[in-house]
Tab-separated table of C-alpha atoms in Angstrom:
chain	number	residue	atom	x	y	z
A	1	MET	CA	-28.266	-31.082	8.871
A	2	LEU	CA	-24.563	-31.899	8.726
A	3	LYS	CA	-24.117	-29.805	5.592
A	4	SER	CA	-25.805	-26.853	7.269
A	5	SER	CA	-23.529	-27.238	10.270
A	6	PHE	CA	-20.450	-26.992	8.082
A	7	VAL	CA	-21.817	-23.890	6.345
A	8	LEU	CA	-22.510	-22.260	9.697
A	9	ALA	CA	-18.991	-23.147	10.850
A	10	ALA	CA	-17.533	-21.514	7.736
A	11	VAL	CA	-19.537	-18.354	8.318
A	12	ALA	CA	-18.370	-18.238	11.932
A	13	LEU	CA	-14.758	-18.699	10.821
A	14	ALA	CA	-15.121	-15.878	8.299
A	15	ALA	CA	-16.378	-13.560	11.017
A	16	ALA	CA	-13.425	-14.448	13.222
A	17	VAL	CA	-10.706	-13.654	10.624
A	18	PRO	CA	-9.151	-10.160	10.980
A	19	ALA	CA	-10.501	-7.646	8.484
A	20	SER	CA	-7.014	-6.653	7.294
A	21	ALA	CA	-5.984	-10.146	6.224
A	22	VAL	CA	-5.067	-9.224	2.633
A	23	VAL	CA	-1.941	-7.246	1.703
A	24	VAL	CA	-2.376	-5.651	-1.719
A	25	THR	CA	0.666	-4.880	-3.855
A	26	PRO	CA	-0.349	-2.580	-6.749
A	27	VAL	CA	0.151	-3.994	-10.229
A	28	SER	CA	1.294	-0.625	-11.624
A	29	VAL	CA	2.014	2.962	-10.628
A	30	THR	CA	2.360	6.202	-12.572
A	31	ALA	CA	3.879	9.472	-11.340
A	32	SER	CA	3.112	13.000	-12.475
A	33	SER	CA	6.879	13.554	-12.516
A	34	THR	CA	10.046	11.657	-11.674
A	35	GLN	CA	13.568	12.853	-10.925
A	36	THR	CA	15.796	11.795	-13.835
A	37	HIS	CA	19.050	10.957	-12.135
A	38	GLY	CA	21.023	8.253	-13.869
A	39	GLY	CA	17.920	6.114	-14.350
A	40	PHE	CA	17.265	5.920	-10.619
A	41	TYR	CA	14.171	7.077	-8.716
A	42	LYS	CA	11.757	5.160	-10.974
A	43	ALA	CA	8.104	5.096	-9.874
A	44	GLU	CA	8.179	1.287	-10.186
A	45	ASN	CA	10.504	1.217	-7.168
A	46	LEU	CA	7.453	1.999	-5.017
A	47	ILE	CA	5.800	-1.362	-5.747
A	48	ASN	CA	8.538	-3.802	-6.788
A	49	GLY	CA	9.944	-4.495	-3.325
A	50	SER	CA	13.381	-3.077	-4.125
A	51	GLY	CA	15.063	-2.099	-0.881
A	52	LEU	CA	12.655	-4.082	1.283
A	53	SER	CA	13.992	-6.685	3.701
A	54	GLY	CA	11.123	-8.029	5.732
A	55	ASP	CA	9.268	-5.001	7.065
A	56	LEU	CA	12.234	-2.618	6.719
A	57	HIS	CA	13.362	-0.508	3.782
A	58	ASP	CA	17.023	0.364	3.226
A	59	SER	CA	18.518	3.827	2.698
A	60	ASN	CA	19.763	3.294	-0.874
A	61	PHE	CA	18.271	6.052	-3.062
A	62	ALA	CA	18.418	3.732	-6.098
A	63	ASN	CA	15.556	1.770	-4.526
A	64	MET	CA	13.259	4.780	-4.071
A	65	TRP	CA	11.173	7.273	-6.051
A	66	MET	CA	11.415	11.071	-6.131
A	67	THR	CA	9.635	13.833	-8.020
A	68	ASN	CA	11.354	16.925	-9.419
A	69	GLN	CA	8.354	19.092	-10.265
A	70	GLY	CA	7.538	20.639	-6.927
A	71	VAL	CA	5.108	19.773	-4.161
A	72	GLY	CA	1.553	21.003	-3.927
A	73	ALA	CA	-1.905	19.888	-5.028
A	74	ALA	CA	-1.630	17.600	-8.095
A	75	GLN	CA	2.024	18.568	-8.708
A	76	ALA	CA	3.542	15.462	-7.123
A	77	LEU	CA	0.845	12.864	-7.754
A	78	LEU	CA	1.154	9.074	-7.666
A	79	THR	CA	-1.600	6.848	-9.107
A	80	PHE	CA	-1.674	3.154	-8.184
A	81	ASP	CA	-3.668	0.435	-9.965
A	82	LEU	CA	-4.503	-2.414	-7.569
A	83	GLY	CA	-5.543	-4.693	-10.426
A	84	ALA	CA	-9.011	-5.360	-8.962
A	85	VAL	CA	-11.546	-3.774	-6.637
A	86	TYR	CA	-10.727	-4.184	-2.938
A	87	THR	CA	-12.356	-3.002	0.264
A	88	LEU	CA	-9.408	-1.088	1.701
A	89	THR	CA	-8.636	-0.646	5.386
A	90	SER	CA	-5.236	1.080	5.457
A	91	ALA	CA	-2.140	2.122	3.530
A	92	ASP	CA	1.448	1.233	4.510
A	93	ILE	CA	3.878	3.867	3.245
A	94	TRP	CA	7.659	3.818	3.666
A	95	GLN	CA	9.108	7.325	3.869
A	96	TYR	CA	11.976	8.552	1.653
A	97	ASN	CA	15.055	7.424	3.550
A	98	PHE	CA	18.260	8.450	1.774
A	99	GLY	CA	20.279	10.035	4.554
A	100	THR	CA	23.157	12.352	3.719
A	101	ASN	CA	23.876	15.477	5.729
A	102	THR	CA	25.663	18.489	4.258
A	103	PRO	CA	26.221	22.009	5.615
A	104	VAL	CA	23.199	23.116	3.579
A	105	ILE	CA	20.548	20.416	3.822
A	106	SER	CA	19.768	16.903	4.975
A	107	THR	CA	18.539	14.742	2.122
A	108	LEU	CA	16.090	13.193	4.585
A	109	ASP	CA	14.204	16.489	4.310
A	110	ARG	CA	13.060	15.375	0.870
A	111	GLY	CA	10.654	13.050	2.638
A	112	VAL	CA	6.917	13.646	2.335
A	113	LYS	CA	5.320	15.847	4.994
A	114	ASP	CA	1.683	16.741	4.262
A	115	PHE	CA	-0.244	14.572	1.814
A	116	ARG	CA	-3.644	13.135	1.023
A	117	ILE	CA	-4.982	9.817	-0.267
A	118	LEU	CA	-7.754	9.537	-2.843
A	119	THR	CA	-9.529	6.430	-4.176
A	120	SER	CA	-11.510	5.530	-7.265
A	121	LEU	CA	-13.351	2.593	-8.808
A	122	ASP	CA	-12.879	3.673	-12.426
A	123	GLY	CA	-9.615	5.627	-12.430
A	124	ALA	CA	-11.398	8.799	-13.521
A	125	SER	CA	-13.370	10.051	-10.524
A	126	PHE	CA	-11.398	10.201	-7.255
A	127	ALA	CA	-12.577	11.001	-3.722
A	128	GLU	CA	-10.363	11.992	-0.795
A	129	VAL	CA	-10.318	9.385	1.997
A	130	PHE	CA	-7.377	10.656	4.062
A	131	SER	CA	-5.472	13.866	4.721
A	132	GLY	CA	-2.569	14.069	7.130
A	133	ARG	CA	1.162	14.097	7.721
A	134	MET	CA	4.007	11.574	7.547
A	135	GLU	CA	6.789	11.493	10.103
A	136	ARG	CA	10.233	12.396	8.822
A	137	ALA	CA	12.630	9.469	8.400
A	138	PRO	CA	14.860	9.554	11.508
A	139	ASP	CA	18.507	8.950	10.595
A	140	GLY	CA	19.000	7.098	7.316
A	141	SER	CA	18.982	3.620	8.862
A	142	PRO	CA	16.447	1.018	7.619
A	143	ILE	CA	12.873	2.053	8.478
A	144	GLY	CA	9.454	0.467	8.764
A	145	ALA	CA	6.229	1.595	7.168
A	146	GLN	CA	3.893	4.226	8.538
A	147	ARG	CA	0.264	3.048	8.512
A	148	PHE	CA	-2.671	5.293	7.644
A	149	ALA	CA	-6.310	4.255	8.044
A	150	ILE	CA	-8.426	4.506	4.906
A	151	GLY	CA	-11.670	2.841	3.885
A	152	GLY	CA	-14.013	2.045	1.037
A	153	ASP	CA	-14.004	0.062	-2.193
A	154	ALA	CA	-11.352	1.030	-4.725
A	155	ARG	CA	-9.251	-0.220	-7.582
A	156	TYR	CA	-7.211	2.962	-8.020
A	157	VAL	CA	-5.459	4.937	-5.278
A	158	GLN	CA	-3.708	8.288	-5.522
A	159	ILE	CA	-1.156	9.792	-3.143
A	160	ASP	CA	-1.069	13.567	-3.580
A	161	ILE	CA	2.062	15.076	-1.996
A	162	LEU	CA	1.450	18.580	-0.665
A	163	SER	CA	4.739	19.401	1.100
A	164	ASN	CA	8.117	18.039	2.183
A	165	TYR	CA	10.417	18.606	5.151
A	166	ALA	CA	12.798	20.911	3.291
A	167	GLU	CA	11.383	24.303	4.246
A	168	GLY	CA	14.086	26.951	4.003
A	169	THR	CA	16.439	24.894	1.843
A	170	ILE	CA	17.068	24.534	-1.867
A	171	TYR	CA	14.682	21.555	-1.815
A	172	THR	CA	11.684	23.529	-0.529
A	173	THR	CA	9.846	23.573	-3.828
A	174	TYR	CA	10.889	20.261	-5.374
A	175	SER	CA	12.321	16.807	-4.722
A	176	ALA	CA	9.873	14.937	-2.541
A	177	GLY	CA	10.111	11.172	-2.368
A	178	LEU	CA	8.902	7.858	-0.943
A	179	SER	CA	10.402	4.379	-0.706
A	180	GLU	CA	7.583	1.792	-0.922
A	181	VAL	CA	3.771	1.561	-0.801
A	182	ARG	CA	1.369	-1.275	0.075
A	183	PHE	CA	-2.336	-1.397	0.878
A	184	ASN	CA	-4.358	-3.570	3.242
A	185	ALA	CA	-7.854	-4.859	2.494
A	186	VAL	CA	-10.536	-7.166	3.820
A	187	PRO	CA	-10.725	-10.575	2.089
A	188	GLU	CA	-12.645	-10.572	-1.161
A	189	PRO	CA	-16.212	-11.962	-1.091
A	190	ALA	CA	-15.183	-14.605	-3.615
A	191	THR	CA	-12.679	-15.944	-1.099
A	192	TRP	CA	-15.396	-16.466	1.512
A	193	ALA	CA	-17.684	-18.069	-1.079
A	194	MET	CA	-14.987	-20.582	-1.984
A	195	MET	CA	-14.349	-21.342	1.683
A	196	ILE	CA	-18.032	-21.857	2.463
A	197	GLY	CA	-18.449	-23.974	-0.656
A	198	GLY	CA	-15.501	-26.126	0.393
A	199	PHE	CA	-16.981	-26.682	3.835
A	200	ALA	CA	-20.319	-27.616	2.258
A	201	LEU	CA	-18.673	-30.153	-0.044
A	202	VAL	CA	-16.801	-31.707	2.850
A	203	GLY	CA	-20.028	-31.894	4.847
A	204	GLY	CA	-21.829	-33.565	1.965
A	205	ALA	CA	-19.026	-36.099	1.546
A	206	VAL	CA	-19.101	-36.963	5.238
A	207	ARG	CA	-22.865	-37.401	5.118
A	208	ARG	CA	-22.662	-39.713	2.086
A	209	THR	CA	-19.946	-41.750	3.801
A	210	ARG	CA	-22.108	-42.204	6.881
A	211	ARG	CA	-25.057	-43.293	4.768
A	212	ALA	CA	-22.917	-45.785	2.871
A	213	ALA	CA	-21.334	-47.278	5.964
A	214	PRO	CA	-24.228	-49.676	6.841
A	215	LEU	CA	-24.239	-51.057	3.266
A	216	ALA	CA	-20.551	-51.809	3.484
A	217	ALA	CA	-21.139	-53.720	6.707
């Protein structure tokens, strides 16, 4: 009876934990194209935490990623490997945030405007789970992430950049960028199994201790 009570308590605790309790940092990322500018703008900058301080990302372009092959379906495509299958709930994306104004353009206009998110279990077949728009980075000061709701099981995630904020400038057809990407997921089933198993073991130990107590007396 005591063991069952501990198992029921574990199940109740699992139900009470928020669904977005796991932050997933991808183990790798590939880009369909990357701006070659002195070795900066590497795709790895999107997942290695460079430029992040707490929840904010700085405005140093060396800590960001940018494409140079145009924006449009499959032209500026990022593919993330999460390292395992997760049940995703949302994506946290930090906008491109290098702020320099000139008489011609604002570099903040290189930020992503319209985009979509696709997911896959095998890295070959992808399905769209989100389509929408990012807000433009405001002024070049440190910024927080923008959160987008997504769902479903996935190991691989793609961000397909469709447009930027540079309409009418020399950057209209190329140079779109982002600063950092993370994903949020529900806890893995194995985590709950370990928790419930731990509660059961504790319950069994308590029961054995109670049974042994009269003998010790």
